[in-house]
XYZ file of C-alpha atoms in Angstrom:
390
model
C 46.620 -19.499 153.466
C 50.229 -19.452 152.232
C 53.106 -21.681 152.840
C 54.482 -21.338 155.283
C 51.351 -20.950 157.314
C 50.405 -24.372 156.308
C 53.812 -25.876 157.514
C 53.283 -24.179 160.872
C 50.029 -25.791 160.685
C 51.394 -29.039 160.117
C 54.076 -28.742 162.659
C 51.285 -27.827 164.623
C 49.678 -30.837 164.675
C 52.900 -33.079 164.916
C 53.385 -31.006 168.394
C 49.851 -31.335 169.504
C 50.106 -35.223 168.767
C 53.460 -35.498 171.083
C 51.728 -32.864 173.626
C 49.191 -35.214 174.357
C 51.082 -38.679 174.652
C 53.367 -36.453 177.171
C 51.263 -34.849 179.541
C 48.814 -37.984 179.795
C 51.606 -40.331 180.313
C 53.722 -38.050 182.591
C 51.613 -38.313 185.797
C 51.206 -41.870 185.706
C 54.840 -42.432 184.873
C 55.405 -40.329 188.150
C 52.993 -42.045 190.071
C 54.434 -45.538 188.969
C 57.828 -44.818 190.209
C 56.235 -43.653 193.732
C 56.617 -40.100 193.364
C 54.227 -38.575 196.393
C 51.281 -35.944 195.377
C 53.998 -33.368 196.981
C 57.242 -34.698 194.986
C 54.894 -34.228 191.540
C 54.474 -30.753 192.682
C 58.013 -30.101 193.421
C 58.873 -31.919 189.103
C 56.236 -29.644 187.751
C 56.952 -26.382 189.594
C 60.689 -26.246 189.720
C 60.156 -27.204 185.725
C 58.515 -23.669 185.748
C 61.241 -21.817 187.465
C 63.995 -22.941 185.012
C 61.479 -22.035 182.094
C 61.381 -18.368 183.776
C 64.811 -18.275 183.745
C 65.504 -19.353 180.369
C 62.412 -17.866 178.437
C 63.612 -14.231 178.303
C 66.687 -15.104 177.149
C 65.228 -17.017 174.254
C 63.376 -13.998 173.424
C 65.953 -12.272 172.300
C 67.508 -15.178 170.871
C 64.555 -14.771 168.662
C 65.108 -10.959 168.037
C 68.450 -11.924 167.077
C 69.078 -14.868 165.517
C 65.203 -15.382 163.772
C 62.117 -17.062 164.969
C 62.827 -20.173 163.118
C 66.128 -21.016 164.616
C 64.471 -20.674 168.085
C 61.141 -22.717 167.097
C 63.573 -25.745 165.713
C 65.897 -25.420 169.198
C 62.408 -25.359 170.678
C 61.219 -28.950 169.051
C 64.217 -30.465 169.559
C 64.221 -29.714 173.261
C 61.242 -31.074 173.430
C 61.709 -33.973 171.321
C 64.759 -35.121 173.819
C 62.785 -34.912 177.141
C 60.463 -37.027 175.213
C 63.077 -39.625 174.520
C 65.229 -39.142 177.990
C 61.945 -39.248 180.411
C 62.194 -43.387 179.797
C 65.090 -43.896 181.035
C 65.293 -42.792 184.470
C 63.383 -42.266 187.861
C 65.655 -40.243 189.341
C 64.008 -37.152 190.822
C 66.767 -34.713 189.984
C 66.894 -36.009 186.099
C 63.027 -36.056 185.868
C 62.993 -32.585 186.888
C 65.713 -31.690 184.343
C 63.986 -33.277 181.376
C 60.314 -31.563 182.641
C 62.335 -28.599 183.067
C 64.067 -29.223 179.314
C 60.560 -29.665 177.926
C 58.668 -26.694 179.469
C 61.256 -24.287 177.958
C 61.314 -25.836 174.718
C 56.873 -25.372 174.820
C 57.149 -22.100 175.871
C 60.246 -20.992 173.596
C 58.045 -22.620 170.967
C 55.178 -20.224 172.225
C 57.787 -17.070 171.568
C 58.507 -17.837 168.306
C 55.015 -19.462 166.645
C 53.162 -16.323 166.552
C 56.293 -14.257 165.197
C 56.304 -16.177 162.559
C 52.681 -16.707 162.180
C 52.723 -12.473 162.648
C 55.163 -12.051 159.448
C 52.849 -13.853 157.585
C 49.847 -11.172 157.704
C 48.608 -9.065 160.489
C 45.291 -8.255 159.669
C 44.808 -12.284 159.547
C 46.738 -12.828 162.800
C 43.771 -13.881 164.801
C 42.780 -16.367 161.990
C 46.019 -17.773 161.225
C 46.599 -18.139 165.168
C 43.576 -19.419 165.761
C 43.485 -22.305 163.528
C 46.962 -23.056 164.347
C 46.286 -23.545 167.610
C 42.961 -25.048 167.659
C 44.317 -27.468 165.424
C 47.050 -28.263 167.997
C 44.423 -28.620 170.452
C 42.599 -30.972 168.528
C 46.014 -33.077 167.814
C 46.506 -33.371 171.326
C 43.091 -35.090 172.037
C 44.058 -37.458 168.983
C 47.525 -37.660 171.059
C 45.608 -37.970 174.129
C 43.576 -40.847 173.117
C 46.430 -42.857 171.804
C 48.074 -42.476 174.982
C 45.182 -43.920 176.766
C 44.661 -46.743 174.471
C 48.951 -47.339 173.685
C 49.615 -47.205 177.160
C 48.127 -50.995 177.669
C 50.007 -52.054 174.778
C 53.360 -50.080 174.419
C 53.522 -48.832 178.103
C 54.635 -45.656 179.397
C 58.064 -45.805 177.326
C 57.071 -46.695 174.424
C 54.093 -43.648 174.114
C 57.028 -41.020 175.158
C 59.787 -42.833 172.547
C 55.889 -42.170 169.376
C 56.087 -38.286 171.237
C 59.347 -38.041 170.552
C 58.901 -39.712 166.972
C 56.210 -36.922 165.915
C 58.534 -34.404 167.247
C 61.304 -35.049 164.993
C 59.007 -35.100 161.714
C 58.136 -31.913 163.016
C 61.598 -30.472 162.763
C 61.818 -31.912 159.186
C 58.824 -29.729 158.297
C 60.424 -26.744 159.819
C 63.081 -26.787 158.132
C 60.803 -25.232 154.892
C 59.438 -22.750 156.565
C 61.011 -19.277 154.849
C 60.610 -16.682 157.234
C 59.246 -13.342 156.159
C 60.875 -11.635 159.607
C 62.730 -8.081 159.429
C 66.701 -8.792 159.742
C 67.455 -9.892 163.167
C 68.819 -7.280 165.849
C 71.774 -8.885 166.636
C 71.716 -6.361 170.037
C 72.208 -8.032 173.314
C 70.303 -5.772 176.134
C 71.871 -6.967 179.303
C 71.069 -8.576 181.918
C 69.016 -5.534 183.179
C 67.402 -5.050 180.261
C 66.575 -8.630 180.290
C 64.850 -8.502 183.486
C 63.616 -4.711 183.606
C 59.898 -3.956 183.472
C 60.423 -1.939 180.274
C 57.161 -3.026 178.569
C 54.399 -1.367 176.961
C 50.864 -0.482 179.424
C 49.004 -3.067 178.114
C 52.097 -5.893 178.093
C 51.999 -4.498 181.960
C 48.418 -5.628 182.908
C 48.233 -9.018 181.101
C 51.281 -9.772 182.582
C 49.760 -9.307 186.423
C 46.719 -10.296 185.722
C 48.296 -13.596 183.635
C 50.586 -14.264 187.125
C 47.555 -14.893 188.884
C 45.543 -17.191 186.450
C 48.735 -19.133 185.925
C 48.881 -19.435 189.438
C 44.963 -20.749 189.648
C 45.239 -22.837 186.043
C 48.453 -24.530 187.075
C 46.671 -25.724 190.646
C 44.002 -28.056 188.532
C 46.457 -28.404 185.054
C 48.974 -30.174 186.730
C 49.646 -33.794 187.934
C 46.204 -33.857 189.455
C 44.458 -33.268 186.829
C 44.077 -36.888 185.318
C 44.670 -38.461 188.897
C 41.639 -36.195 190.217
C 39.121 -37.991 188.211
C 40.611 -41.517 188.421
C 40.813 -40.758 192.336
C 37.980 -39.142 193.314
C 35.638 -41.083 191.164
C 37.705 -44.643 190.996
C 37.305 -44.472 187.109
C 39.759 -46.416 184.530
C 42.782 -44.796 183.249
C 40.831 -44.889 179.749
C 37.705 -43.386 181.590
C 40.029 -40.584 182.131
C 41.251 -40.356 178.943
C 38.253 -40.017 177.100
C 38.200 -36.992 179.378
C 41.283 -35.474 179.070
C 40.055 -36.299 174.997
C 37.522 -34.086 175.176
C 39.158 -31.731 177.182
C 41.067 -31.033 174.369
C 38.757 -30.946 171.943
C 36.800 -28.301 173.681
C 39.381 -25.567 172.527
C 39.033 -26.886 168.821
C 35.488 -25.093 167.570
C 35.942 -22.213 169.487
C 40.154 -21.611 168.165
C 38.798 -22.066 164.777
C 35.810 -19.781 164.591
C 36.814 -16.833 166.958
C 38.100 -15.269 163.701
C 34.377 -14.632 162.279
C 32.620 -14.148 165.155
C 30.517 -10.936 165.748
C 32.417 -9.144 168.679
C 32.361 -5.726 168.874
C 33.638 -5.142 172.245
C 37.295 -7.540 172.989
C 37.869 -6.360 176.059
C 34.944 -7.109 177.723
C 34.633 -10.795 175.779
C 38.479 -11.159 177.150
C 36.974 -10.451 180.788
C 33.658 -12.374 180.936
C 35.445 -15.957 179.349
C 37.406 -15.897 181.845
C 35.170 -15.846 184.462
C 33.358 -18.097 183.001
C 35.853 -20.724 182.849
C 37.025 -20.019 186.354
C 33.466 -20.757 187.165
C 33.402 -24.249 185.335
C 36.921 -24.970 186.596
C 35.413 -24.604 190.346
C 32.305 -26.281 189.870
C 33.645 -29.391 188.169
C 35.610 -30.283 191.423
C 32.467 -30.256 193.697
C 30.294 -32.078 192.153
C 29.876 -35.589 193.245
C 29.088 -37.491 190.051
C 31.753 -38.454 187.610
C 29.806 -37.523 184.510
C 28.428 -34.165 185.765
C 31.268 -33.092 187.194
C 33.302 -34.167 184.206
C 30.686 -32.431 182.010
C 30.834 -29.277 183.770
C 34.835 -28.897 184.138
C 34.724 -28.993 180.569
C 32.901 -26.183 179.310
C 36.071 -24.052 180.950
C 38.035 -24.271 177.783
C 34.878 -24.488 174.995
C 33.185 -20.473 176.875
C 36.600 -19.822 178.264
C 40.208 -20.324 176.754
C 38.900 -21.124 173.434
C 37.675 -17.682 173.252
C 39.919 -14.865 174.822
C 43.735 -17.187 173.681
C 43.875 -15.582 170.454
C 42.232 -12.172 171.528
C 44.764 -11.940 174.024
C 47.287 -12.909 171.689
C 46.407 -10.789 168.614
C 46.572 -7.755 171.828
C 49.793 -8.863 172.786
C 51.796 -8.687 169.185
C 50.325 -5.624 168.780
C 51.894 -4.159 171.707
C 55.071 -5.315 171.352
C 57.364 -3.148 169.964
C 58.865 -4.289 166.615
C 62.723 -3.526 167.176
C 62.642 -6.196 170.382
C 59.283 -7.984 169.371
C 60.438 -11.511 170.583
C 61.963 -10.023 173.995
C 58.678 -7.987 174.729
C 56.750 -11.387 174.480
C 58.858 -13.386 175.922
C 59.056 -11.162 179.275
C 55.279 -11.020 179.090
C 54.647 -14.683 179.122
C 57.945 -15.329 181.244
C 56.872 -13.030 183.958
C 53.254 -14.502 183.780
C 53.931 -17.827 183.696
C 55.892 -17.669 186.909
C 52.748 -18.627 188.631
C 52.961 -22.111 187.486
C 55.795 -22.566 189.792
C 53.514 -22.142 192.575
C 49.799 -23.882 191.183
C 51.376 -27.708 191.145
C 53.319 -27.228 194.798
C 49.726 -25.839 195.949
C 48.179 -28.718 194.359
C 50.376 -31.066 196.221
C 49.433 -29.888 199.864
C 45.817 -29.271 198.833
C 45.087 -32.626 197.256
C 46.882 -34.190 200.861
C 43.645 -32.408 202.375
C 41.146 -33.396 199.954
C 41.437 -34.475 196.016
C 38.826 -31.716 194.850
C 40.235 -28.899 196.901
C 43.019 -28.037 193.877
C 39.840 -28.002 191.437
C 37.863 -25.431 193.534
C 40.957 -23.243 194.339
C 42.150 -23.431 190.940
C 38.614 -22.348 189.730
C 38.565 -19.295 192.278
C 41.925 -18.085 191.497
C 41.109 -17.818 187.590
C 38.263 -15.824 188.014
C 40.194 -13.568 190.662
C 42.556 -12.742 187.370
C 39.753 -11.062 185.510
C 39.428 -8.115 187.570
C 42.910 -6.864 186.683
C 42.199 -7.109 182.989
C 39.721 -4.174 183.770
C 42.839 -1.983 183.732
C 42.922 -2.996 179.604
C 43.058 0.206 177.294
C 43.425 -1.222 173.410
C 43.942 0.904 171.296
C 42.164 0.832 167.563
C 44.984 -1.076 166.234
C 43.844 -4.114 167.939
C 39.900 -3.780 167.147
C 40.422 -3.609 163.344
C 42.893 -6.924 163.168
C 40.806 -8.917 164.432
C 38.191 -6.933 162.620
C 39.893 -7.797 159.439
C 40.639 -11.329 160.214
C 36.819 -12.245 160.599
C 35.917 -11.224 157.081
């Protein structure tokens, strides 16, 4: 593992940390200022829009000024929703800082793997997957210290540590040399910005991606944390512990999908997610906190743990090289447009009853699967991740 790998690893973990103190804080923040279930929806979906509108851009920002300038734009965007949130309860500003913060996480998301890419394809799925399984397991630690802070430093003073962990991570950015081909400096238009100019494969995982955001963003919202405490009249730090686990789930399964045996991706990519829709559906039904805890969170340890850097390692190597960073970030963009509509879904459902987002969520993930049937890698994709298991 060179260098700059293991700065990306560390930044990693300084953006897992502030990930978790965020998004466990957030909804209780929200629900302490008297924000209704349906006003939570509106902060976290119209905080999706914007990040459609922005993302593609910042793709091409990427393909033309570097990955690195984008990732540090990314942590500092980040890093000042972290430190604004605080200060106001103003719906309008909330859902400009959410807004400011989903961009910079999924600007972030355009220019990690480019980076991590430059570094060595044939160990993409290994460098990619420890990255982000050790994110994953930095936002349990994150997580955790939310739960436990919160009694002690309250909600302003876990976002102000976020924020804190945020900015060390831009210091360690800043030594990252990138190994990236020159930068394009070609603007495409606004056309070409939006156009559906993308490779077969990009094509498919993008539709099939717009409907799993859709059914992931109906559970992984606000509700998530106020689903268990609600349903189940469980502490906050009963919930945390959790939302803990929950993230270490992803951890064993990030770091070993690298060496595991799989000779067939494509069908692996299918059958995790249906198994974590399956989980995700289940764990809303059942009536007992534990069980129904237990079972909601195999969906990330059979499911997203699995096919995230499959679909990934897929993904880079369909985009085309000259506009790399733009033919992500339209895939992703386009796909993730469905989390505008989860957490507004979430809202209305969780007025009718608090496990109805869980079960619809669920259903809608395993839905997503069937498009993924339309799939057709090429070789390219079976020997990297091939390679990166040896």
């Amino acid at each position: 593992m060179g260098r700059n790998v293991r700065v990306l690893l560390l930044v990693s973990i300084l953006f897992g940390i502030a990930g978790g103190l965020y998004e466990f804080i957030l909804p209780y923040y929200l629900e302490g200022r008297g924000l209704s279930f349906k006003s939570m929806g509106y902060v976290f979906a119209a905080s999706t829009l914007a990040m459609f509108a922005v993302r593609i851009g910042l793709g091409n920002v990427a393909d033309r000024w570097g990955s690195k300038r984008l990732y540090l734009l990314s942590v500092f965007s980040c890093a000042v929703a972290c430190l604004g949130t605080p200060f106001t309860a103003s719906l309008g500003l909330l859902i400009a800082l959410k807004s400011m913060r989903e961009v910079g996480v999924l600007a972030r998301d355009t220019a990690h793997p480019i980076l991590l890419y430059a570094e060595g394809r044939g160990r993409f799925v290994d460098f990619i997957g420890k990255t982000r399984g050790m994110e994953f397991l930095f936002q349990a630690v994150g997580t955790f210290i939310a739960g436990v802070g919160i009694a002690s430093l309250g909600d302003r003073g876990t976002l102000w540590a976020g924020a804190g962990a945020l900015v060390a991570a831009m210091g360690l950015l800043a030594l990252v040399r990138s190994r990236e081909g020159r930068p394009s400096g070609t603007t495409p238009g606004i056309r070409g910005l939006l156009s559906f100019d993308l490779p077969r494969n990009l094509k498919v995982i993008m539709a099939a991606n717009f409907l799993f955001s859709v059914g992931l963003s109906t559970s992984h919202c606000f509700i998530m944390p106020l689903f268990f405490s609600q349903k189940f009249g469980v502490s906050a730090s009963a919930v945390s512990t959790v939302m803990v686990i929950h993230r270490l789930t992803f951890v064993l399964p990030m770091l070993l999908v690298g060496y595991l045996p799989i000779r067939n991706y494509k069908a692996v990519f299918i059958a995790t997610v249906i198994l974590e829709g399956i989980a995700m559906s289940a764990g809303g039904v059942i009536p007992d906190f534990f069980w129904a805890a237990a079972v909601w969170l195999l969906h990330d340890l059979v499911g997203a743990g699995v096919w995230i850097p499959i679909q990934s390692a897929i993904i880079q190597d369909e985009c085309r090289e000259a506009s790399r960073g733009l033919d992500l970030s339209k895939t992703l963009a386009f796909s993730a447009l469905g989390g505008a509509i989860g957490p507004v879904l979430a809202g209305y459902l969780a007025d009718f009853s608090i496990s109805a987002p869980f079960f619809v969520s669920g259903a809608l993930v395993t839905v997503s699967a069937g498009v993924l049937f339309g799939l057709r890698l090429r070789q390219g994709v079976r020997e990297e991740v091939k390679v990166a298991a040896m």
